[in-house]
Amino acid sequence: QVQLVESGGRLVQTGGSLRLSCAASGRTFTNWDMGWFRQAPGKEREFVAFISTLGDNTLYAASVKGRFTVSRDNAKSTVHLEMNRLKPEDTAVYYCAARPGWGGEPTLGHLYHYWGQGTQVTVSS
């Protein structure tokens, strides 16, 4: 079992920045790839970013590439999502998720075994 707790979401103006954090507990953190997903009202959940077990591979959705940066601190069992130049369309509940570090398509939510409760990010225009 892995427990994930997100934090850092809040209201921010267009062009602003936020840093989301996800604290993990339970099984060995370095066994898990980590992903960030988001879900806006009335929309399906979508992939945002991925980081591999050791942090040596990352992947971003086209809509956030160049603005968002994912990182992890394995010593502290945390993963972060640094979000810059935020836009109103980034408004969503953001979730971190964990999947076994065995490979496979990182953008597929159903491959992730554990999910946090989400943190709300609202970008005002």
PDB file of C-alpha atoms in Angstrom:
ATOM      1  CA  GLN A   1       0.000   0.000   0.000  1.00  0.00           C
ATOM      2  CA  VAL A   2       1.170   3.516  -0.848  1.00  0.00           C
ATOM      3  CA  GLN A   3      -0.451   6.617   0.570  1.00  0.00           C
ATOM      4  CA  LEU A   4      -0.159   9.844  -1.404  1.00  0.00           C
ATOM      5  CA  VAL A   5      -0.994  13.316  -0.140  1.00  0.00           C
ATOM      6  CA  GLU A   6      -0.886  16.335  -2.427  1.00  0.00           C
ATOM      7  CA  SER A   7      -0.486  19.925  -1.291  1.00  0.00           C
ATOM      8  CA  GLY A   8       0.231  23.366  -2.676  1.00  0.00           C
ATOM      9  CA  GLY A   9      -2.852  24.082  -4.728  1.00  0.00           C
ATOM     10  CA  ARG A  10      -4.470  27.501  -4.439  1.00  0.00           C
ATOM     11  CA  LEU A  11      -5.844  30.461  -6.382  1.00  0.00           C
ATOM     12  CA  VAL A  12      -3.262  32.221  -8.542  1.00  0.00           C
ATOM     13  CA  GLN A  13      -3.385  34.835 -11.266  1.00  0.00           C
ATOM     14  CA  THR A  14      -2.624  34.189 -14.918  1.00  0.00           C
ATOM     15  CA  GLY A  15       1.123  34.152 -15.456  1.00  0.00           C
ATOM     16  CA  GLY A  16       1.808  33.147 -11.878  1.00  0.00           C
ATOM     17  CA  SER A  17       3.599  30.133 -10.477  1.00  0.00           C
ATOM     18  CA  LEU A  18       2.820  27.308  -8.085  1.00  0.00           C
ATOM     19  CA  ARG A  19       4.687  24.359  -6.690  1.00  0.00           C
ATOM     20  CA  LEU A  20       2.676  21.257  -5.945  1.00  0.00           C
ATOM     21  CA  SER A  21       4.030  18.563  -3.674  1.00  0.00           C
ATOM     22  CA  CYS A  22       3.063  14.948  -3.174  1.00  0.00           C
ATOM     23  CA  ALA A  23       4.220  13.129  -0.071  1.00  0.00           C
ATOM     24  CA  ALA A  24       4.324   9.345  -0.221  1.00  0.00           C
ATOM     25  CA  SER A  25       4.346   6.819   2.574  1.00  0.00           C
ATOM     26  CA  GLY A  26       4.164   3.077   2.713  1.00  0.00           C
ATOM     27  CA  ARG A  27       6.124   0.922   0.340  1.00  0.00           C
ATOM     28  CA  THR A  28       9.618   1.773  -0.872  1.00  0.00           C
ATOM     29  CA  PHE A  29       9.298   5.022  -2.804  1.00  0.00           C
ATOM     30  CA  THR A  30      12.046   4.206  -5.285  1.00  0.00           C
ATOM     31  CA  ASN A  31      10.030   1.243  -6.552  1.00  0.00           C
ATOM     32  CA  TRP A  32       7.438   3.577  -8.024  1.00  0.00           C
ATOM     33  CA  ASP A  33       7.212   5.725 -11.085  1.00  0.00           C
ATOM     34  CA  MET A  34       5.220   8.851 -10.298  1.00  0.00           C
ATOM     35  CA  GLY A  35       2.739  10.748 -12.419  1.00  0.00           C
ATOM     36  CA  TRP A  36       0.711  13.929 -12.208  1.00  0.00           C
ATOM     37  CA  PHE A  37      -2.752  14.095 -13.702  1.00  0.00           C
ATOM     38  CA  ARG A  38      -5.455  16.730 -13.613  1.00  0.00           C
ATOM     39  CA  GLN A  39      -9.184  16.931 -14.034  1.00  0.00           C
ATOM     40  CA  ALA A  40     -11.091  20.092 -14.840  1.00  0.00           C
ATOM     41  CA  PRO A  41     -14.838  20.426 -14.213  1.00  0.00           C
ATOM     42  CA  GLY A  42     -16.808  18.598 -16.878  1.00  0.00           C
ATOM     43  CA  LYS A  43     -13.701  17.131 -18.458  1.00  0.00           C
ATOM     44  CA  GLU A  44     -11.949  13.799 -18.340  1.00  0.00           C
ATOM     45  CA  ARG A  45      -8.830  13.284 -16.315  1.00  0.00           C
ATOM     46  CA  GLU A  46      -5.701  14.009 -18.339  1.00  0.00           C
ATOM     47  CA  PHE A  47      -2.021  13.243 -18.044  1.00  0.00           C
ATOM     48  CA  VAL A  48       0.267  16.111 -17.047  1.00  0.00           C
ATOM     49  CA  ALA A  49       3.733  14.811 -16.202  1.00  0.00           C
ATOM     50  CA  PHE A  50       5.711  11.667 -15.401  1.00  0.00           C
ATOM     51  CA  ILE A  51       8.957  10.936 -13.628  1.00  0.00           C
ATOM     52  CA  SER A  52      10.647   7.569 -13.395  1.00  0.00           C
ATOM     53  CA  THR A  53      11.795   5.849 -10.211  1.00  0.00           C
ATOM     54  CA  LEU A  54      15.236   7.435 -10.146  1.00  0.00           C
ATOM     55  CA  GLY A  55      14.195  10.682 -11.789  1.00  0.00           C
ATOM     56  CA  ASP A  56      16.208  10.058 -14.928  1.00  0.00           C
ATOM     57  CA  ASN A  57      13.248  10.015 -17.281  1.00  0.00           C
ATOM     58  CA  THR A  58      10.484  12.591 -17.492  1.00  0.00           C
ATOM     59  CA  LEU A  59       7.595  13.166 -19.835  1.00  0.00           C
ATOM     60  CA  TYR A  60       5.157  16.054 -20.200  1.00  0.00           C
ATOM     61  CA  ALA A  61       1.871  16.680 -21.881  1.00  0.00           C
ATOM     62  CA  ALA A  62       2.223  18.990 -24.845  1.00  0.00           C
ATOM     63  CA  SER A  63       0.008  21.570 -23.149  1.00  0.00           C
ATOM     64  CA  VAL A  64       2.421  22.017 -20.227  1.00  0.00           C
ATOM     65  CA  LYS A  65       5.807  21.272 -21.768  1.00  0.00           C
ATOM     66  CA  GLY A  66       8.189  24.141 -21.211  1.00  0.00           C
ATOM     67  CA  ARG A  67       6.068  25.565 -18.374  1.00  0.00           C
ATOM     68  CA  PHE A  68       5.891  22.689 -15.871  1.00  0.00           C
ATOM     69  CA  THR A  69       8.758  20.739 -14.325  1.00  0.00           C
ATOM     70  CA  VAL A  70       8.421  17.478 -12.420  1.00  0.00           C
ATOM     71  CA  SER A  71      11.028  16.399  -9.889  1.00  0.00           C
ATOM     72  CA  ARG A  72      11.367  13.950  -7.033  1.00  0.00           C
ATOM     73  CA  ASP A  73      13.325  13.699  -3.818  1.00  0.00           C
ATOM     74  CA  ASN A  74      13.673  10.010  -3.068  1.00  0.00           C
ATOM     75  CA  ALA A  75      15.290  10.667   0.286  1.00  0.00           C
ATOM     76  CA  LYS A  76      12.123  12.479   1.369  1.00  0.00           C
ATOM     77  CA  SER A  77       9.659  10.330  -0.602  1.00  0.00           C
ATOM     78  CA  THR A  78       8.211  13.367  -2.309  1.00  0.00           C
ATOM     79  CA  VAL A  79       7.493  14.437  -5.849  1.00  0.00           C
ATOM     80  CA  HIS A  80       6.986  18.010  -6.964  1.00  0.00           C
ATOM     81  CA  LEU A  81       5.360  19.762  -9.874  1.00  0.00           C
ATOM     82  CA  GLU A  82       6.691  23.241 -10.521  1.00  0.00           C
ATOM     83  CA  MET A  83       4.174  25.170 -12.595  1.00  0.00           C
ATOM     84  CA  ASN A  84       5.093  28.448 -14.271  1.00  0.00           C
ATOM     85  CA  ARG A  85       3.308  30.857 -16.613  1.00  0.00           C
ATOM     86  CA  LEU A  86      -0.005  29.480 -15.492  1.00  0.00           C
ATOM     87  CA  LYS A  87      -3.056  29.903 -17.693  1.00  0.00           C
ATOM     88  CA  PRO A  88      -6.778  29.756 -16.884  1.00  0.00           C
ATOM     89  CA  GLU A  89      -6.942  26.452 -18.753  1.00  0.00           C
ATOM     90  CA  ASP A  90      -4.608  24.955 -16.151  1.00  0.00           C
ATOM     91  CA  THR A  91      -7.437  25.218 -13.619  1.00  0.00           C
ATOM     92  CA  ALA A  92      -8.167  21.715 -12.344  1.00  0.00           C
ATOM     93  CA  VAL A  93      -7.800  19.313  -9.480  1.00  0.00           C
ATOM     94  CA  TYR A  94      -4.288  17.920  -9.655  1.00  0.00           C
ATOM     95  CA  TYR A  95      -3.558  14.359  -8.590  1.00  0.00           C
ATOM     96  CA  CYS A  96      -0.331  12.516  -8.060  1.00  0.00           C
ATOM     97  CA  ALA A  97      -0.241   8.803  -8.735  1.00  0.00           C
ATOM     98  CA  ALA A  98       2.162   5.902  -8.353  1.00  0.00           C
ATOM     99  CA  ARG A  99       2.767   2.891 -10.540  1.00  0.00           C
ATOM    100  CA  PRO A 100       5.338   0.091 -10.430  1.00  0.00           C
ATOM    101  CA  GLY A 101       8.602   1.030 -12.092  1.00  0.00           C
ATOM    102  CA  TRP A 102       8.325  -1.687 -14.708  1.00  0.00           C
ATOM    103  CA  GLY A 103       7.751   0.457 -17.747  1.00  0.00           C
ATOM    104  CA  GLY A 104       4.817   0.843 -20.055  1.00  0.00           C
ATOM    105  CA  GLU A 105       3.042   3.899 -21.354  1.00  0.00           C
ATOM    106  CA  PRO A 106       3.385   6.628 -18.694  1.00  0.00           C
ATOM    107  CA  THR A 107       0.366   8.614 -19.811  1.00  0.00           C
ATOM    108  CA  LEU A 108      -2.197   5.898 -19.096  1.00  0.00           C
ATOM    109  CA  GLY A 109      -3.943   6.493 -15.807  1.00  0.00           C
ATOM    110  CA  HIS A 110      -5.191   2.944 -15.442  1.00  0.00           C
ATOM    111  CA  LEU A 111      -1.594   1.714 -15.081  1.00  0.00           C
ATOM    112  CA  TYR A 112      -1.204   3.672 -11.849  1.00  0.00           C
ATOM    113  CA  HIS A 113      -2.017   1.742  -8.708  1.00  0.00           C
ATOM    114  CA  TYR A 114      -2.306   4.496  -6.124  1.00  0.00           C
ATOM    115  CA  TRP A 115      -3.739   7.996  -6.207  1.00  0.00           C
ATOM    116  CA  GLY A 116      -3.815  10.961  -3.899  1.00  0.00           C
ATOM    117  CA  GLN A 117      -6.921  12.888  -2.966  1.00  0.00           C
ATOM    118  CA  GLY A 118      -6.079  15.824  -5.210  1.00  0.00           C
ATOM    119  CA  THR A 119      -5.326  19.508  -4.724  1.00  0.00           C
ATOM    120  CA  GLN A 120      -7.250  22.334  -6.376  1.00  0.00           C
ATOM    121  CA  VAL A 121      -5.437  24.761  -8.640  1.00  0.00           C
ATOM    122  CA  THR A 122      -7.409  27.772  -9.834  1.00  0.00           C
ATOM    123  CA  VAL A 123      -5.926  30.262 -12.268  1.00  0.00           C
ATOM    124  CA  SER A 124      -7.831  33.511 -12.548  1.00  0.00           C
ATOM    125  CA  SER A 125      -7.855  35.507 -15.760  1.00  0.00           C
TER     126      SER A 125
END
